[in-house]
CSV table of C-alpha atoms in Angstrom, one decimal:
chain,number,residue,atom,x,y,z
M,1,ASP,CA,5.2,1.6,-6.8
M,2,THR,CA,2.8,3.1,-9.3
M,3,ASP,CA,0.8,6.2,-9.7
M,4,THR,CA,-1.6,7.8,-12.2
M,5,ASP,CA,-1.1,11.0,-14.0
M,6,THR,CA,-4.1,12.9,-15.2
M,7,ASP,CA,-4.1,15.1,-18.3
M,8,GLY,CA,-5.9,18.3,-17.4
M,9,SER,CA,-5.8,19.8,-20.8
M,10,GLY,CA,-9.1,18.3,-22.1
M,11,ASP,CA,-9.9,17.7,-25.7
M,12,GLY,CA,-11.3,21.1,-26.4
M,13,ASP,CA,-14.9,20.1,-27.2
M,14,GLY,CA,-16.0,19.2,-23.7
M,15,GLU,CA,-16.1,15.5,-24.6
M,16,GLN,CA,-13.4,13.2,-23.3
M,17,LYS,CA,-12.3,10.4,-25.6
M,18,PRO,CA,-9.5,7.8,-25.4
M,19,ALA,CA,-6.4,9.0,-27.2
M,20,GLY,CA,-4.1,6.1,-27.6
M,21,PHE,CA,-1.6,6.0,-24.8
M,22,ARG,CA,-3.6,8.7,-22.9
M,23,THR,CA,-6.8,6.8,-22.1
M,24,HIS,CA,-9.4,6.5,-19.4
M,25,GLY,CA,-8.9,4.3,-16.4
M,26,LYS,CA,-9.4,4.2,-12.6
M,27,SER,CA,-8.0,7.5,-11.4
M,28,LYS,CA,-6.4,7.7,-8.0
M,29,ASP,CA,-7.4,11.4,-8.0
M,30,SER,CA,-11.1,10.6,-8.5
M,31,ARG,CA,-11.0,12.2,-12.0
M,32,ASP,CA,-12.3,9.3,-14.1
M,33,ASP,CA,-13.5,11.9,-16.6
M,34,LEU,CA,-10.0,12.8,-17.7
M,35,PRO,CA,-7.6,10.6,-19.8
M,36,GLN,CA,-4.5,9.5,-17.9
M,37,ILE,CA,-1.3,7.4,-18.0
M,38,VAL,CA,0.0,5.1,-15.4
M,39,ILE,CA,3.6,5.6,-14.1
M,40,GLY,CA,5.7,3.1,-12.2
M,41,MET,CA,9.0,3.9,-10.3
M,42,ALA,CA,11.7,1.7,-8.7
M,43,VAL,CA,13.4,3.4,-5.7
M,44,THR,CA,16.4,2.3,-3.7
M,45,ARG,CA,16.4,2.2,0.1
M,46,ASP,CA,18.0,5.7,0.1
M,47,GLY,CA,15.2,7.1,-2.1
M,48,ILE,CA,17.2,7.1,-5.3
M,49,PRO,CA,14.9,6.5,-8.3
M,50,VAL,CA,16.6,3.9,-10.5
M,51,ARG,CA,13.9,3.1,-13.0
M,52,VAL,CA,10.7,4.5,-14.4
M,53,TRP,CA,7.9,2.8,-16.4
M,54,SER,CA,4.9,4.2,-18.3
M,55,TRP,CA,1.8,2.4,-19.3
M,56,PRO,CA,-1.6,3.3,-20.9
M,57,GLY,CA,-4.1,4.7,-18.4
M,58,ASN,CA,-6.3,1.6,-18.3
M,59,SER,CA,-3.5,-0.9,-17.5
M,60,SER,CA,-4.4,-3.5,-14.9
M,61,ASP,CA,-2.4,-4.4,-11.8
M,62,GLN,CA,-1.4,-7.7,-13.3
M,63,THR,CA,0.0,-6.1,-16.4
M,64,LEU,CA,2.1,-3.8,-14.3
M,65,ILE,CA,3.4,-6.5,-12.0
M,66,ARG,CA,4.3,-8.8,-14.8
M,67,GLN,CA,6.4,-6.3,-16.8
M,68,VAL,CA,8.2,-5.0,-13.7
M,69,LYS,CA,9.0,-8.5,-12.6
M,70,ASP,CA,10.3,-9.4,-16.0
M,71,ASP,CA,12.4,-6.2,-16.2
M,72,MET,CA,13.9,-6.7,-12.7
M,73,ARG,CA,14.9,-10.2,-13.7
M,74,ASP,CA,17.6,-8.7,-15.9
M,75,TRP,CA,19.3,-6.9,-12.9
M,76,THR,CA,20.5,-10.2,-11.4
M,77,LEU,CA,19.7,-9.1,-7.8
M,78,SER,CA,20.5,-11.7,-5.1
M,79,LYS,CA,17.2,-11.1,-3.3
M,80,ILE,CA,14.1,-9.2,-4.2
M,81,VAL,CA,11.4,-8.2,-1.6
M,82,TRP,CA,8.4,-6.5,-3.2
M,83,VAL,CA,7.0,-3.7,-1.0
M,84,THR,CA,3.5,-2.6,-2.1
M,85,ASP,CA,0.6,-0.7,-0.8
M,86,ARG,CA,-2.9,-2.1,-0.2
M,87,GLY,CA,-3.9,-1.6,-3.8
M,88,PHE,CA,-1.9,-4.7,-4.8
M,89,SER,CA,-2.9,-6.9,-1.9
M,90,SER,CA,-5.2,-9.3,-3.8
M,91,GLU,CA,-4.5,-13.0,-3.4
M,92,ARG,CA,-3.8,-13.3,-7.1
M,93,ASN,CA,-1.2,-10.5,-7.0
M,94,ARG,CA,0.4,-12.0,-3.9
M,95,ARG,CA,0.7,-15.4,-5.5
M,96,TYR,CA,2.4,-13.8,-8.6
M,97,LEU,CA,4.8,-11.8,-6.5
M,98,ARG,CA,6.1,-14.9,-4.8
M,99,ARG,CA,7.1,-16.6,-8.1
M,100,GLY,CA,10.9,-17.0,-8.5
M,101,ASP,CA,11.6,-17.3,-4.8
M,102,HIS,CA,10.7,-13.6,-4.3
M,103,GLN,CA,9.1,-12.3,-1.1
M,104,TYR,CA,6.7,-9.4,-0.4
M,105,ILE,CA,5.7,-6.9,2.3
M,106,ILE,CA,2.2,-5.5,1.7
M,107,GLY,CA,0.2,-2.9,3.5
M,108,GLU,CA,-3.3,-4.1,4.4
M,109,LYS,CA,-6.5,-2.2,4.8
M,110,LEU,CA,-7.3,-1.8,8.5
M,111,ARG,CA,-11.0,-1.3,7.8
M,112,SER,CA,-11.5,-4.6,6.0
M,113,ASP,CA,-14.0,-7.4,6.3
M,114,SER,CA,-11.3,-10.0,5.8
M,115,PRO,CA,-11.3,-12.6,8.6
M,116,GLU,CA,-7.5,-12.5,8.6
M,117,ILE,CA,-7.4,-8.8,9.1
M,118,LYS,CA,-9.9,-8.9,11.9
M,119,ALA,CA,-8.1,-11.7,13.6
M,120,ALA,CA,-4.8,-9.9,13.3
M,121,LEU,CA,-6.2,-6.7,14.9
M,122,SER,CA,-7.9,-8.6,17.7
M,123,ARG,CA,-4.7,-10.5,18.8
M,124,GLN,CA,-3.1,-9.4,22.0
M,125,GLY,CA,0.6,-8.8,22.3
M,126,ARG,CA,3.4,-6.5,23.5
M,127,TYR,CA,4.8,-3.8,21.2
M,128,GLN,CA,8.6,-3.4,20.8
M,129,ASP,CA,10.3,-0.1,20.0
M,130,VAL,CA,12.1,-0.2,16.6
M,131,ALA,CA,12.5,3.5,15.9
M,132,GLU,CA,12.0,6.8,17.6
M,133,ASN,CA,8.4,7.0,16.3
M,134,MET,CA,7.5,3.4,15.6
M,135,ARG,CA,6.5,0.3,17.7
M,136,VAL,CA,5.7,-3.1,16.2
M,137,LYS,CA,4.3,-6.4,17.3
M,138,GLU,CA,3.9,-9.6,15.3
M,139,VAL,CA,0.7,-11.6,15.6
M,140,LYS,CA,0.0,-15.2,14.7
M,141,VAL,CA,-2.8,-15.6,12.2
M,142,SER,CA,-1.6,-17.8,9.3
M,143,ASP,CA,0.9,-20.6,8.9
M,144,THR,CA,2.1,-19.3,5.5
M,145,GLU,CA,2.1,-15.5,6.0
M,146,ARG,CA,3.2,-13.2,8.8
M,147,PHE,CA,1.3,-10.2,10.1
M,148,VAL,CA,2.9,-7.2,11.8
M,149,ILE,CA,1.0,-4.4,13.5
M,150,CYS,CA,2.9,-1.1,13.5
M,151,PHE,CA,2.1,1.9,15.8
M,152,ASN,CA,3.3,5.4,15.3
M,153,PRO,CA,2.5,7.7,18.3
M,154,GLU,CA,2.9,10.9,16.2
M,155,ALA,CA,0.4,9.5,13.6
M,156,ALA,CA,-2.0,8.6,16.4
M,157,ASP,CA,-2.0,12.2,17.6
M,158,ARG,CA,-2.7,13.4,14.0
M,159,ASP,CA,-5.5,10.9,13.7
M,160,VAL,CA,-7.1,12.1,16.9
M,161,ALA,CA,-6.9,15.8,15.8
M,162,VAL,CA,-8.4,15.0,12.4
M,163,ARG,CA,-11.2,13.0,14.0
M,164,GLU,CA,-12.0,15.8,16.4
M,165,GLN,CA,-12.2,18.2,13.6
M,166,LEU,CA,-14.5,15.9,11.6
M,167,LEU,CA,-16.8,15.3,14.6
M,168,ALA,CA,-17.1,19.0,15.3
M,169,GLN,CA,-18.0,19.6,11.6
M,170,LEU,CA,-20.5,16.7,11.7
M,171,THR,CA,-22.1,17.8,14.9
M,172,GLU,CA,-22.6,21.3,13.6
M,173,LEU,CA,-24.2,19.9,10.4
M,174,ILE,CA,-26.8,17.7,12.1
M,175,ASP,CA,-27.5,20.0,15.0
M,176,GLN,CA,-31.2,20.9,15.0
M,177,SER,CA,-31.8,18.4,12.2
M,178,ASP,CA,-34.6,16.8,14.2
M,179,THR,CA,-36.7,19.9,13.4
M,180,LEU,CA,-36.3,19.4,9.7
M,181,SER,CA,-38.9,17.8,7.5
M,182,ASP,CA,-38.2,14.2,6.3
M,183,MET,CA,-37.3,15.5,2.8
M,184,LYS,CA,-34.9,18.2,4.1
M,185,ARG,CA,-33.3,15.7,6.5
M,186,GLY,CA,-32.9,13.2,3.6
M,187,GLU,CA,-31.2,15.9,1.5
M,188,LEU,CA,-28.8,16.6,4.4
M,189,ARG,CA,-28.1,12.9,4.7
M,190,GLY,CA,-27.3,12.7,1.0
M,191,ARG,CA,-24.9,15.6,1.3
M,192,ILE,CA,-23.1,14.0,4.2
M,193,SER,CA,-22.8,10.7,2.3
M,194,THR,CA,-20.7,12.3,-0.3
M,195,LYS,CA,-18.1,13.2,2.3
M,196,PRO,CA,-16.4,9.9,3.4
M,197,GLY,CA,-14.7,11.4,6.5
M,198,LEU,CA,-18.0,12.7,7.9
M,199,ASN,CA,-20.1,9.8,6.7
M,200,ARG,CA,-17.9,7.4,8.7
M,201,TYR,CA,-19.2,8.8,12.0
M,202,LEU,CA,-22.8,9.3,11.0
M,203,ARG,CA,-25.6,7.0,12.4
M,204,VAL,CA,-29.2,7.0,11.2
M,205,THR,CA,-31.7,5.8,13.7
M,206,PRO,CA,-34.7,3.6,12.7
M,207,GLY,CA,-36.8,6.7,12.7
M,208,GLY,CA,-34.5,8.5,10.3
M,209,LYS,CA,-32.9,10.8,12.8
M,210,LEU,CA,-29.2,11.8,12.3
M,211,ARG,CA,-26.8,11.0,15.2
M,212,VAL,CA,-23.1,10.8,15.8
M,213,ASP,CA,-22.0,7.1,15.9
M,214,HIS,CA,-20.2,6.7,19.2
M,215,ALA,CA,-19.6,3.0,18.6
M,216,LYS,CA,-17.8,3.9,15.4
M,217,ILE,CA,-15.7,6.5,17.2
M,218,LYS,CA,-14.5,3.8,19.7
M,219,THR,CA,-13.6,1.5,16.8
M,220,GLU,CA,-11.6,4.2,15.1
M,221,GLN,CA,-9.8,5.0,18.3
M,222,ASN,CA,-8.4,1.5,18.4
M,223,LEU,CA,-6.9,2.1,14.9
M,224,ASP,CA,-5.2,5.5,15.6
M,225,GLY,CA,-1.6,5.5,14.4
M,226,LYS,CA,-1.7,1.9,13.3
M,227,TYR,CA,-1.1,0.1,10.1
M,228,LEU,CA,-1.0,-3.6,9.3
M,229,LEU,CA,1.6,-5.4,7.2
M,230,ARG,CA,1.5,-8.8,5.6
M,231,CYS,CA,4.9,-10.5,4.8
M,232,SER,CA,5.8,-13.8,3.1
M,233,ASP,CA,9.4,-13.9,4.2
M,234,PRO,CA,9.7,-16.4,7.1
M,235,LYS,CA,13.2,-15.2,8.2
M,236,MET,CA,12.8,-11.4,8.1
M,237,SER,CA,12.5,-9.8,11.6
M,238,ALA,CA,9.4,-7.8,12.5
M,239,GLU,CA,11.6,-4.7,12.7
M,240,ASP,CA,13.0,-5.2,9.2
M,241,ILE,CA,9.5,-5.7,7.9
M,242,ALA,CA,8.3,-2.4,9.4
M,243,LEU,CA,11.4,-0.5,8.2
M,244,GLY,CA,11.2,-2.1,4.8
M,245,TYR,CA,7.6,-0.9,4.4
M,246,LYS,CA,8.7,2.6,5.4
M,247,GLN,CA,10.7,2.7,2.2
M,248,LEU,CA,7.4,3.3,0.4
M,249,LEU,CA,7.5,6.7,2.0
M,250,GLU,CA,10.5,7.5,-0.1
M,251,VAL,CA,8.5,6.5,-3.2
M,252,GLU,CA,5.5,8.6,-2.1
M,253,ARG,CA,7.9,11.5,-1.5
M,254,GLY,CA,9.2,10.9,-5.0
M,255,TRP,CA,5.7,11.2,-6.4
M,256,ARG,CA,5.0,14.4,-4.5
M,257,ASP,CA,8.2,16.0,-5.8
M,258,MET,CA,7.5,14.8,-9.3
M,259,LYS,CA,4.1,16.4,-9.3
M,260,SER,CA,4.6,19.6,-7.2
M,261,VAL,CA,8.3,20.4,-7.6
M,262,ILE,CA,9.1,19.1,-11.1
M,263,ASP,CA,5.6,19.8,-12.6
M,264,LEU,CA,5.1,16.3,-14.0
M,265,ARG,CA,1.5,17.1,-14.7
M,266,PRO,CA,-0.7,18.0,-16.4
M,267,VAL,CA,0.7,16.4,-19.5
M,268,TYR,CA,-0.4,18.2,-22.6
M,269,HIS,CA,1.2,15.8,-25.1
M,270,ARG,CA,-0.8,13.5,-27.2
M,271,LEU,CA,1.7,11.2,-28.9
M,272,GLU,CA,3.0,8.2,-26.9
M,273,GLU,CA,6.7,8.9,-27.6
M,274,ARG,CA,6.4,12.5,-26.4
M,275,ILE,CA,4.5,11.5,-23.2
M,276,ARG,CA,7.2,8.9,-22.5
M,277,ALA,CA,9.9,11.5,-23.1
M,278,HIS,CA,8.2,13.9,-20.7
M,279,VAL,CA,8.0,11.3,-18.0
M,280,ILE,CA,11.7,10.3,-18.4
M,281,LEU,CA,12.9,13.9,-18.3
M,282,CYS,CA,10.9,14.4,-15.1
M,283,TRP,CA,12.4,11.2,-13.7
M,284,LEU,CA,15.9,12.4,-14.6
M,285,ALA,CA,15.3,15.7,-12.8
M,286,LEU,CA,14.1,13.7,-9.7
M,287,LEU,CA,17.2,11.5,-9.9
M,288,LEU,CA,19.5,14.6,-9.8
M,289,ILE,CA,17.5,16.1,-6.9
M,290,ARG,CA,17.9,12.9,-4.9
M,291,ILE,CA,21.6,12.5,-5.6
M,292,ILE,CA,22.1,16.1,-4.5
M,293,GLU,CA,20.1,15.5,-1.3
M,294,THR,CA,21.9,12.4,-0.4
M,295,THR,CA,25.3,14.0,-1.1
M,296,THR,CA,24.7,17.1,0.9
M,297,GLY,CA,22.4,15.8,3.6
M,298,GLU,CA,20.0,18.7,2.9
M,299,THR,CA,16.5,18.8,1.5
M,300,TRP,CA,16.1,20.1,-2.1
M,301,ILE,CA,14.0,23.0,-0.8
M,302,THR,CA,16.8,24.2,1.5
M,303,ILE,CA,19.4,23.7,-1.3
M,304,ARG,CA,17.4,25.6,-3.8
M,305,ARG,CA,16.7,28.5,-1.4
M,306,HIS,CA,20.5,28.9,-0.8
M,307,LEU,CA,21.5,28.6,-4.4
M,308,ASP,CA,18.7,30.9,-5.7
M,309,ARG,CA,20.5,33.7,-3.9
M,310,LEU,CA,23.5,33.4,-6.1
M,311,HIS,CA,23.2,36.0,-8.8
M,312,ALA,CA,25.2,37.5,-11.6
M,313,GLY,CA,25.2,41.3,-12.1
M,314,THR,CA,26.2,43.4,-15.1
M,315,PHE,CA,27.7,46.8,-14.5
M,316,THR,CA,28.5,49.4,-17.2
M,317,GLY,CA,30.3,52.8,-17.1
M,318,PRO,CA,32.6,55.1,-19.0
M,319,SER,CA,35.4,52.6,-18.6
M,320,GLY,CA,33.5,49.6,-20.0
M,321,LEU,CA,31.4,46.7,-18.9
M,322,PHE,CA,32.0,43.9,-16.3
M,323,ARG,CA,29.9,41.1,-15.1
M,324,GLN,CA,30.4,39.5,-11.6
M,325,THR,CA,28.7,37.1,-9.3
M,326,THR,CA,27.6,37.9,-5.8
M,327,ALA,CA,29.9,36.8,-3.0
M,328,LEU,CA,29.3,33.3,-1.8
M,329,SER,CA,27.8,32.8,1.6
M,330,LYS,CA,29.0,30.0,3.9
M,331,PRO,CA,26.0,27.7,3.2
M,332,GLN,CA,26.6,28.2,-0.6
M,333,ARG,CA,30.3,27.4,-0.3
M,334,ASP,CA,29.5,24.3,1.8
M,335,LEU,CA,27.0,23.0,-0.7
M,336,LEU,CA,29.3,23.5,-3.7
M,337,ALA,CA,32.1,21.8,-1.8
M,338,LYS,CA,30.0,18.8,-0.9
M,339,LEU,CA,28.9,18.5,-4.5
M,340,ASP,CA,32.5,18.9,-5.8
M,341,ILE,CA,31.4,21.8,-7.9
M,342,PRO,CA,34.1,24.6,-8.4
M,343,ALA,CA,33.0,27.9,-7.0
M,344,PRO,CA,32.2,30.4,-9.8
M,345,LYS,CA,34.6,33.1,-10.6
M,346,GLN,CA,33.7,36.4,-9.1
M,347,ILE,CA,34.5,38.3,-12.4
M,348,ILE,CA,32.8,36.5,-15.2
M,349,GLU,CA,33.4,39.0,-18.0
M,350,LEU,CA,35.4,42.2,-18.4
M,351,ARG,CA,35.0,44.3,-21.5
M,352,PRO,CA,36.8,47.7,-21.7
M,353,ALA,CA,35.1,50.6,-23.5
M,354,PRO,CA,36.4,51.2,-27.0
M,355,ARG,CA,38.8,54.1,-27.3
């Protein structure tokens, strides 16, 4: 999976200019005004990051896929299934991913004008439970590719809650809008159009009046908690397709931790080798975190909270100086034992006063 990293430092004169490796491209954070780099990461099924790549900020999808495929070829893996999000779902990308007897699982846009997507969503069928919070059904659309609809009841509840909040906000905005002048109503329409969540449910009558689009609400209700997968593997079960795609969640969790826990960004470096070194150091930190998590069965937040309570204190008096650690709590002892790390000595230093 790939992500973009934006440099928030600026160039100092208010004018953004390409700076070699740091350059302008399509920002996933909607900050096209800032230079960026593109980062790729390979993650195992258990969430262990095993490889990281860095590219210039204007690199195309094809450039990324080609290099990653070439690099993965050196690993002599028996079978490779590419799992990507909807940003890589173009026909050209899919065709390239299948080279070398490889297969793919790709998340598709539910709100798409593609005839295949519309046909897949309109097919009837019975869901089967594959996990505590997931149901799947496979629908027949194509002879060369398979389509699996996944439904998450918990996600459906979240979608309903978010929509109700958006509709309440939209209703409040357009309430009494009929009494506004055409110019003021147009200004209100323009402000709403800049908010995709609200604009999705707005309908404008032929007379220019602003209304809630109830037909759109009904359409969105049919999509609550659902996502659509496209797969090229003819033998993989629908359950394995769904669970395979869920591994992207581990990649996304890696990106969140890289950005918020390890402080990957903003990147203030200018030279390419320093930028690459910064990314690799952050990746190594993430690797250590994931190994610790999988070894202990605890989240990094919990582990850090327990270990942050381990302190060393320095005490001085007429007899001299000594330094000791705080007594280990049971959670701390358990964590150190699971990680095969010796418990620290209680007395670290003992220095008698000179006679």
